[in-house]
mmCIF file of C-alpha atoms in Angstrom:
data_model
loop_
_atom_site.group_PDB
_atom_site.id
_atom_site.type_symbol
_atom_site.label_atom_id
_atom_site.label_comp_id
_atom_site.label_asym_id
_atom_site.label_seq_id
_atom_site.Cartn_x
_atom_site.Cartn_y
_atom_site.Cartn_z
ATOM 1 C CA MET F 908 0.000 0.000 0.000
ATOM 2 C CA TYR F 909 2.759 2.443 0.944
ATOM 3 C CA ALA F 910 4.675 1.629 -2.238
ATOM 4 C CA SER F 911 1.705 2.681 -4.376
ATOM 5 C CA VAL F 912 1.400 5.937 -2.413
ATOM 6 C CA LEU F 913 5.073 6.779 -2.859
ATOM 7 C CA PHE F 914 4.788 6.773 -6.650
ATOM 8 C CA THR F 915 1.699 8.966 -7.009
ATOM 9 C CA PRO F 916 2.107 12.286 -8.890
ATOM 10 C CA ILE F 917 1.767 14.211 -5.603
ATOM 11 C CA MET F 918 4.533 12.242 -3.932
ATOM 12 C CA LYS F 919 6.745 12.747 -6.982
ATOM 13 C CA LYS F 920 6.304 16.512 -6.564
ATOM 14 C CA VAL F 921 7.160 16.276 -2.861
ATOM 15 C CA SER F 922 10.225 14.194 -3.683
ATOM 16 C CA ILE F 923 11.328 16.877 -6.160
ATOM 17 C CA CYS F 924 10.859 19.569 -3.462
ATOM 18 C CA LEU F 925 12.965 17.551 -1.008
ATOM 19 C CA LEU F 926 15.630 17.034 -3.666
ATOM 20 C CA VAL F 927 15.718 20.782 -4.407
ATOM 21 C CA CYS F 928 16.121 21.541 -0.679
ATOM 22 C CA PHE F 929 19.027 19.091 -0.433
ATOM 23 C CA LEU F 930 20.679 20.548 -3.555
ATOM 24 C CA ILE F 931 20.360 24.112 -2.218
ATOM 25 C CA ILE F 932 21.804 23.065 1.142
ATOM 26 C CA SER F 933 24.664 21.144 -0.510
ATOM 27 C CA GLU F 934 25.554 24.062 -2.786
ATOM 28 C CA MET F 935 25.423 26.576 0.097
ATOM 29 C CA ASN F 936 27.608 24.299 2.191
ATOM 30 C CA ALA F 937 30.108 23.906 -0.671
ATOM 31 C CA GLN F 938 30.242 27.658 -1.255
ATOM 32 C CA SER F 939 30.747 28.256 2.444
ATOM 33 C CA TRP F 940 33.716 25.888 2.502
ATOM 34 C CA ARG F 941 35.170 27.543 -0.626
ATOM 35 C CA GLY F 942 34.728 30.982 0.917
ATOM 36 C CA LEU F 943 32.221 32.176 -1.690
ATOM 37 C CA ILE F 944 29.651 32.942 1.003
ATOM 38 C CA ARG F 945 31.142 35.564 3.267
ATOM 39 C CA HIS F 946 30.094 35.696 6.874
ATOM 40 C CA ARG F 947 31.172 37.441 10.039
ATOM 41 C CA HIS F 948 31.034 34.318 12.148
ATOM 42 C CA ARG F 949 32.103 30.763 11.500
ATOM 43 C CA THR F 950 29.707 28.010 10.497
ATOM 44 C CA THR F 951 27.820 26.698 13.522
ATOM 45 C CA GLY F 952 25.727 23.654 14.295
ATOM 46 C CA GLU F 953 23.136 23.241 17.015
ATOM 47 C CA LEU F 954 20.593 20.783 18.349
ATOM 48 C CA THR F 955 17.076 22.221 18.535
ATOM 49 C CA PHE F 956 14.018 21.227 20.554
ATOM 50 C CA ASN F 957 10.501 22.609 19.889
ATOM 51 C CA ILE F 958 7.324 22.030 21.853
ATOM 52 C CA GLY F 959 3.965 23.791 21.787
ATOM 53 C CA PRO F 960 0.277 23.720 20.857
ATOM 54 C CA SER F 961 -0.618 22.732 17.314
ATOM 55 C CA TYR F 962 -3.982 22.372 15.572
ATOM 56 C CA CYS F 963 -5.415 20.653 12.508
ATOM 57 C CA TYR F 964 -7.602 22.624 10.117
ATOM 58 C CA SER F 965 -9.708 19.610 9.168
ATOM 59 C CA ASP F 966 -13.052 18.725 7.589
ATOM 60 C CA ALA F 967 -14.886 18.695 10.926
ATOM 61 C CA VAL F 968 -17.729 21.225 11.108
ATOM 62 C CA GLY F 969 -17.237 24.389 13.136
ATOM 63 C CA SER F 970 -14.418 26.800 13.872
ATOM 64 C CA LEU F 971 -10.963 25.479 14.636
ATOM 65 C CA PHE F 972 -11.204 26.073 18.377
ATOM 66 C CA ASN F 973 -14.743 24.709 18.643
ATOM 67 C CA GLN F 974 -13.552 21.530 16.929
ATOM 68 C CA THR F 975 -10.557 21.062 19.193
ATOM 69 C CA LEU F 976 -12.490 21.850 22.388
ATOM 70 C CA VAL F 977 -14.971 19.125 21.491
ATOM 71 C CA GLY F 978 -12.188 16.752 20.494
ATOM 72 C CA GLY F 979 -10.267 17.105 23.745
ATOM 73 C CA LEU F 980 -6.878 18.354 24.834
ATOM 74 C CA HIS F 981 -4.821 16.443 22.245
ATOM 75 C CA ASN F 982 -3.245 19.274 20.306
ATOM 76 C CA PHE F 983 0.511 19.602 20.574
ATOM 77 C CA ASN F 984 3.712 18.626 18.840
ATOM 78 C CA PHE F 985 7.335 18.026 19.740
ATOM 79 C CA ASN F 986 10.265 18.413 17.359
ATOM 80 C CA GLY F 987 13.921 17.515 17.623
ATOM 81 C CA GLY F 988 16.352 18.611 14.952
ATOM 82 C CA PHE F 989 19.781 19.674 13.789
ATOM 83 C CA LYS F 990 20.374 23.179 12.451
ATOM 84 C CA GLN F 991 23.501 24.356 10.652
ATOM 85 C CA THR F 992 24.190 28.014 9.989
ATOM 86 C CA LEU F 993 26.167 28.396 6.769
ATOM 87 C CA SER F 994 26.458 32.177 6.677
ATOM 88 C CA GLU F 995 25.231 35.237 8.525
ATOM 89 C CA ARG F 996 21.853 34.949 6.773
ATOM 90 C CA PHE F 997 21.336 31.371 5.579
ATOM 91 C CA SER F 998 20.929 28.093 7.424
ATOM 92 C CA TYR F 999 19.152 24.780 7.085
ATOM 93 C CA LYS F 1000 17.411 22.438 9.521
ATOM 94 C CA ILE F 1001 16.588 18.732 9.462
ATOM 95 C CA GLY F 1002 13.926 17.666 11.941
ATOM 96 C CA LEU F 1003 11.675 14.878 13.192
ATOM 97 C CA THR F 1004 8.285 15.806 14.657
ATOM 98 C CA TYR F 1005 5.748 13.890 16.716
ATOM 99 C CA GLY F 1006 2.279 15.436 16.863
ATOM 100 C CA ASN F 1007 -1.014 14.590 18.563
ATOM 101 C CA TYR F 1008 -4.151 16.336 17.282
ATOM 102 C CA SER F 1009 -7.889 15.967 17.800
ATOM 103 C CA GLY F 1010 -11.113 17.472 16.538
ATOM 104 C CA ALA F 1011 -14.828 16.859 16.079
ATOM 105 C CA ASP F 1012 -18.009 18.332 14.639
ATOM 106 C CA ILE F 1013 -19.532 20.785 17.081
ATOM 107 C CA PRO F 1014 -22.658 19.261 18.711
ATOM 108 C CA SER F 1015 -25.099 21.613 16.995
ATOM 109 C CA ARG F 1016 -23.833 20.854 13.458
ATOM 110 C CA ARG F 1017 -22.847 17.587 11.814
ATOM 111 C CA HIS F 1018 -22.065 16.238 8.394
ATOM 112 C CA THR F 1019 -24.871 14.591 6.459
ATOM 113 C CA ASP F 1020 -22.894 11.330 6.276
ATOM 114 C CA GLY F 1021 -22.286 11.107 10.026
ATOM 115 C CA PHE F 1022 -20.506 12.573 13.029
ATOM 116 C CA TYR F 1023 -16.830 13.429 12.436
ATOM 117 C CA SER F 1024 -14.472 12.935 15.378
ATOM 118 C CA TYR F 1025 -10.815 11.912 15.377
ATOM 119 C CA THR F 1026 -7.498 11.749 17.209
ATOM 120 C CA ILE F 1027 -4.291 11.803 15.159
ATOM 121 C CA ASN F 1028 -0.849 10.506 16.077
ATOM 122 C CA ALA F 1029 1.580 11.746 13.445
ATOM 123 C CA ILE F 1030 5.292 11.436 12.662
ATOM 124 C CA GLN F 1031 6.895 13.895 10.251
ATOM 125 C CA PHE F 1032 10.370 14.157 8.725
ATOM 126 C CA SER F 1033 11.245 17.560 7.271
ATOM 127 C CA VAL F 1034 14.004 19.614 5.680
ATOM 128 C CA ARG F 1035 13.861 23.400 5.535
ATOM 129 C CA THR F 1036 15.987 26.422 4.670
ATOM 130 C CA GLU F 1037 16.038 29.635 6.708
ATOM 131 C CA TYR F 1038 16.849 33.264 5.995
ATOM 132 C CA ALA F 1039 17.589 35.391 9.075
ATOM 133 C CA TYR F 1040 17.938 39.047 9.956
ATOM 134 C CA ARG F 1041 20.229 39.453 12.958
ATOM 135 C CA PHE F 1042 20.368 42.564 15.101
ATOM 136 C CA GLY F 1043 21.447 43.928 18.460
ATOM 137 C CA LEU F 1044 24.837 43.999 20.160
ATOM 138 C CA LYS F 1045 25.844 42.178 23.279
ATOM 139 C CA TYR F 1046 28.857 43.712 24.982
ATOM 140 C CA GLY F 1047 29.987 44.878 21.552
ATOM 141 C CA LYS F 1048 30.202 41.311 20.227
ATOM 142 C CA GLY F 1049 27.787 39.324 18.106
ATOM 143 C CA THR F 1050 24.118 39.754 17.328
ATOM 144 C CA PRO F 1051 21.985 37.983 19.958
ATOM 145 C CA PHE F 1052 18.588 38.674 18.318
ATOM 146 C CA SER F 1053 17.327 37.015 15.130
ATOM 147 C CA LEU F 1054 14.151 37.207 13.110
ATOM 148 C CA TYR F 1055 13.859 34.572 10.394
ATOM 149 C CA GLY F 1056 11.555 33.029 7.841
ATOM 150 C CA PHE F 1057 11.687 29.481 6.567
ATOM 151 C CA ILE F 1058 10.319 27.202 3.858
ATOM 152 C CA GLY F 1059 10.689 23.472 3.377
ATOM 153 C CA ALA F 1060 9.091 20.138 2.647
ATOM 154 C CA GLY F 1061 8.585 16.842 4.401
ATOM 155 C CA LEU F 1062 6.851 13.485 4.653
ATOM 156 C CA LEU F 1063 4.084 12.925 7.216
ATOM 157 C CA ASN F 1064 2.571 9.633 8.360
ATOM 158 C CA SER F 1065 -0.657 9.875 10.363
ATOM 159 C CA ASN F 1066 -2.454 7.161 12.321
ATOM 160 C CA VAL F 1067 -6.039 8.075 13.181
ATOM 161 C CA THR F 1068 -8.434 6.646 15.762
ATOM 162 C CA PHE F 1069 -12.188 7.286 15.732
ATOM 163 C CA PRO F 1070 -14.673 7.035 18.621
ATOM 164 C CA THR F 1071 -17.228 4.236 18.275
ATOM 165 C CA ASP F 1072 -20.074 6.744 17.815
ATOM 166 C CA ALA F 1073 -18.266 8.587 14.994
ATOM 167 C CA ARG F 1074 -18.064 7.875 11.275
ATOM 168 C CA GLN F 1075 -15.109 5.566 10.673
ATOM 169 C CA GLY F 1076 -12.674 7.154 8.228
ATOM 170 C CA LYS F 1077 -9.329 6.168 6.747
ATOM 171 C CA PRO F 1078 -7.101 5.030 9.652
ATOM 172 C CA THR F 1079 -3.679 5.719 8.061
ATOM 173 C CA SER F 1080 -2.281 8.268 5.655
ATOM 174 C CA LEU F 1081 1.165 8.908 4.176
ATOM 175 C CA GLY F 1082 1.761 12.102 2.256
ATOM 176 C CA GLY F 1083 3.886 15.142 1.699
ATOM 177 C CA VAL F 1084 3.757 18.522 3.407
ATOM 178 C CA GLY F 1085 4.863 21.971 2.346
ATOM 179 C CA ILE F 1086 6.262 24.010 5.238
ATOM 180 C CA MET F 1087 6.481 27.740 5.850
ATOM 181 C CA GLY F 1088 6.772 29.944 8.906
ATOM 182 C CA ILE F 1089 8.497 32.673 10.882
ATOM 183 C CA GLY F 1090 10.573 32.632 14.043
ATOM 184 C CA TYR F 1091 12.441 34.638 16.669
ATOM 185 C CA GLN F 1092 15.641 33.652 18.459
ATOM 186 C CA TYR F 1093 17.587 35.117 21.365
ATOM 187 C CA ARG F 1094 21.095 33.844 21.977
ATOM 188 C CA ILE F 1095 21.694 33.705 25.728
ATOM 189 C CA ASN F 1096 25.385 32.837 25.465
ATOM 190 C CA GLN F 1097 27.773 30.979 23.179
ATOM 191 C CA ARG F 1098 25.984 27.668 23.808
ATOM 192 C CA TYR F 1099 22.309 28.275 24.493
ATOM 193 C CA SER F 1100 19.503 30.166 22.785
ATOM 194 C CA ILE F 1101 15.727 30.338 23.126
ATOM 195 C CA GLY F 1102 12.938 31.530 20.880
ATOM 196 C CA SER F 1103 9.563 30.802 19.344
ATOM 197 C CA GLU F 1104 8.147 29.814 15.949
ATOM 198 C CA LEU F 1105 4.849 30.054 14.094
ATOM 199 C CA GLU F 1106 4.571 27.300 11.473
ATOM 200 C CA TRP F 1107 2.141 26.104 8.807
ATOM 201 C CA ASN F 1108 2.230 22.587 7.317
ATOM 202 C CA TYR F 1109 0.171 22.177 4.144
ATOM 203 C CA SER F 1110 -0.729 18.545 3.459
ATOM 204 C CA THR F 1111 -0.721 17.208 -0.102
ATOM 205 C CA ASN F 1112 -3.790 15.087 0.653
ATOM 206 C CA ASP F 1113 -7.101 15.520 2.483
ATOM 207 C CA TYR F 1114 -6.894 12.389 4.637
ATOM 208 C CA LEU F 1115 -4.699 13.690 7.443
ATOM 209 C CA GLU F 1116 -7.589 13.269 9.911
ATOM 210 C CA GLY F 1117 -9.084 10.320 8.006
ATOM 211 C CA TYR F 1118 -11.993 12.126 6.314
ATOM 212 C CA HIS F 1119 -12.542 13.462 2.810
ATOM 213 C CA PRO F 1120 -16.177 14.588 2.376
ATOM 214 C CA PRO F 1121 -17.487 15.420 -1.121
ATOM 215 C CA THR F 1122 -17.897 19.055 -0.097
ATOM 216 C CA SER F 1123 -14.243 19.472 0.891
ATOM 217 C CA LYS F 1124 -12.453 22.170 -1.132
ATOM 218 C CA PHE F 1125 -9.048 22.256 0.581
ATOM 219 C CA ASN F 1126 -6.509 19.803 1.960
ATOM 220 C CA ASP F 1127 -5.841 19.602 5.680
ATOM 221 C CA VAL F 1128 -3.424 22.070 7.284
ATOM 222 C CA LEU F 1129 -1.485 21.872 10.547
ATOM 223 C CA VAL F 1130 -0.664 25.148 12.264
ATOM 224 C CA GLY F 1131 1.167 25.639 15.536
ATOM 225 C CA ILE F 1132 3.259 27.889 17.710
ATOM 226 C CA SER F 1133 6.185 26.487 19.638
ATOM 227 C CA PHE F 1134 8.797 27.356 22.223
ATOM 228 C CA VAL F 1135 12.325 26.624 21.002
ATOM 229 C CA VAL F 1136 15.515 25.755 22.901
ATOM 230 C CA ALA F 1137 18.796 25.298 21.016
ATOM 231 C CA TYR F 1138 22.184 23.991 22.156
ATOM 232 C CA ARG F 1139 25.238 24.778 20.059
ATOM 233 C CA ILE F 1140 27.553 21.797 19.507
ATOM 234 C CA PHE F 1141 30.139 23.484 17.246
#
């Protein structure tokens, strides 16, 4: 089943996006080593950890927060990754995310084909590139503050459970995601930094939460805000 999914036109597009990200990262890394990308500080690498609330814009009826309040308190994700800064402006990050999301039709409104309710356990692998604007001086050295934007792509596998009184949808889904977002970072010292990120993950299919009603016009989207801690290893 997964083999047939991997060779769909959508997955081919996602694979191309991932390949482009890797090529950009490889070329930037090569230029950095050759000295073609000039930077004030040396190349750095750090381990990053993100955690925070995250929500699924799904096919359940009602506003996002009404859906998630009905579905329960299962809306968060955790990400661990490696980030390498190649120049003063550019960097890339490879990450693995675990997410738990829930939602349901609000009690006063339901779909004509049944009651939608779900809980998602998802694993996502992603690669992204970042462009940062650094500012501020700390004791005349370095720039401790950073604002940055990022884009990327990834693969997401979701496993969905449905209450017994709900319509039973598709229990598993494997697909691609397009990633974009913004972030803020404050470097505490030479080793540690903290910050926050706002991120959108656009799914390439409409089965992230297991449902695809005939009236659906858009694919599912994950959106979240997270607290970030980073530890510099070189």
